[in-house]
mmCIF file of C-alpha atoms in Angstrom:
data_model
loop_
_atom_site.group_PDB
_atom_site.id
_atom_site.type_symbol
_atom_site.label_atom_id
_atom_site.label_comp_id
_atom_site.label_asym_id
_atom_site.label_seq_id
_atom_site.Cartn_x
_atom_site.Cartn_y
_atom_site.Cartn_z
ATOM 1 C CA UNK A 11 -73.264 -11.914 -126.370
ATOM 2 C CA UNK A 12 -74.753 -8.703 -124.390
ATOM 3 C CA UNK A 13 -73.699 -5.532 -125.636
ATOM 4 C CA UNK A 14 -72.522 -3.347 -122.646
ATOM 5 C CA UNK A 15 -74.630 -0.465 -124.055
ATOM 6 C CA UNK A 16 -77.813 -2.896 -123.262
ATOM 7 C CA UNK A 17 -79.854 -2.971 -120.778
ATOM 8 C CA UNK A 18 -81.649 -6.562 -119.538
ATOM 9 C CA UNK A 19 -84.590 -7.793 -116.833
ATOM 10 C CA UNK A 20 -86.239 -10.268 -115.361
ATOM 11 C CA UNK A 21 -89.175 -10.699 -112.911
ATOM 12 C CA UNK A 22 -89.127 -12.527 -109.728
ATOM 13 C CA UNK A 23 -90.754 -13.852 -107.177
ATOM 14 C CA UNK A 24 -91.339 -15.424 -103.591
ATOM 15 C CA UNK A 25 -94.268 -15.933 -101.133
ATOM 16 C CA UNK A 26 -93.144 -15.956 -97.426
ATOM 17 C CA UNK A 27 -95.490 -16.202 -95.206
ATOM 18 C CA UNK A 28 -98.314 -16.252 -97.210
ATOM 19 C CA UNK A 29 -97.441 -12.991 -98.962
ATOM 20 C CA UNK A 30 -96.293 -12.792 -102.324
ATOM 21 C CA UNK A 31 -93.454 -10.399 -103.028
ATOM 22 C CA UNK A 32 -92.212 -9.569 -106.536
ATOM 23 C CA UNK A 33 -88.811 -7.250 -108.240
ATOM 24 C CA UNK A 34 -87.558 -6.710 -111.344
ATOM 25 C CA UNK A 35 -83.742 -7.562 -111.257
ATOM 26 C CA UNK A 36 -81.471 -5.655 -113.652
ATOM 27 C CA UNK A 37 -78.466 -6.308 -115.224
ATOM 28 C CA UNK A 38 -75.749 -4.967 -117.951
ATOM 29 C CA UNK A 39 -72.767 -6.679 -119.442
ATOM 30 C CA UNK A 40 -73.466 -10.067 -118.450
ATOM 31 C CA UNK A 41 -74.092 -13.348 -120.160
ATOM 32 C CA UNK A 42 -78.061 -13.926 -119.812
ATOM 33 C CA UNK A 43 -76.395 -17.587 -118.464
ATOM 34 C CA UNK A 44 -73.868 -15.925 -115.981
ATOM 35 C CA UNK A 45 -76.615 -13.465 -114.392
ATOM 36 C CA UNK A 46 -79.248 -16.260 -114.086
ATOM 37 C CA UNK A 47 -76.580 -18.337 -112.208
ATOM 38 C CA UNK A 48 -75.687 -15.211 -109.330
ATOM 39 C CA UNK A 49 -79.172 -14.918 -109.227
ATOM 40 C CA UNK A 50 -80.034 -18.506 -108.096
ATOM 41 C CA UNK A 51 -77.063 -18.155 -105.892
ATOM 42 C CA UNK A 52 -77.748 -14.935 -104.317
ATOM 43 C CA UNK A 53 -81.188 -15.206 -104.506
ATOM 44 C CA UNK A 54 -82.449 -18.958 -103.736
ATOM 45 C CA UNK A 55 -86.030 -19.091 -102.575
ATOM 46 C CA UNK A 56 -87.197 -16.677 -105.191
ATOM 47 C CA UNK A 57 -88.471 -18.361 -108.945
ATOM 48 C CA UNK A 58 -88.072 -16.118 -111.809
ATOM 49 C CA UNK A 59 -90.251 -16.145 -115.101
ATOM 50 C CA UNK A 60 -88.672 -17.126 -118.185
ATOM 51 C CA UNK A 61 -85.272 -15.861 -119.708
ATOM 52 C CA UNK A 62 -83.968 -11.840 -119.255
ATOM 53 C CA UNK A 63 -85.733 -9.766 -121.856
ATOM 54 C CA UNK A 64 -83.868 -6.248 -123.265
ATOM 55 C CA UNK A 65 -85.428 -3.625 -120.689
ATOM 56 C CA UNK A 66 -87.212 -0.631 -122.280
ATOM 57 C CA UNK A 67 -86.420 2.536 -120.719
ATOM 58 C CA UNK A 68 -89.725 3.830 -118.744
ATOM 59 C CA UNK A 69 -90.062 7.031 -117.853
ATOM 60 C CA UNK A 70 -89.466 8.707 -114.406
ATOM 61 C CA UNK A 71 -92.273 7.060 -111.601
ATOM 62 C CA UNK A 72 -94.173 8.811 -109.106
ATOM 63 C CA UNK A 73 -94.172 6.363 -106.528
ATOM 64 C CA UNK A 74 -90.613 4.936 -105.061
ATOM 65 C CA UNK A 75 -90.403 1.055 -106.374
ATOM 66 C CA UNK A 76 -87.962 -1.341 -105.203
ATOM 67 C CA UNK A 77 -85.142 -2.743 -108.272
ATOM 68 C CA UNK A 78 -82.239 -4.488 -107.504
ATOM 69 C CA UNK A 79 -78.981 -4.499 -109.835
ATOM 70 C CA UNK A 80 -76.685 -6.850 -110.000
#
């Protein structure tokens, strides 16, 4: 079970239109099982790769990037 003190992420993606687009969705105090499923319901052209890792805390970017949370 998630701790509410962690952090998780996974990458997606979807190509409309010929471009690719990819995000890194993040997500705290869910069940890897329950996040997956809002995320194929909110979410249903996009394919993500593999399960939610623990997300690392990275420092402060220069450039604006888009991340959704859940």
């Amino acid at each position: 079970m998630a701790s509410q003190n962690n952090l998780y992420k996974i990458q997606g993606r979807r190509t409309l239109d010929g471009e690719t687009e990819e995000r890194v969705f993040l997500f705290r105090d869910f069940s890897a099982k329950v996040f997956m499923k809002r995320l194929r319901q909110r979410f249903p052209d996009w394919k993500f790769d593999g399960e939610p890792q623990l997300a690392e805390p990275t420092p402060p970017q220069t450039e604006p990037s888009r991340i959704d949370t859940l």
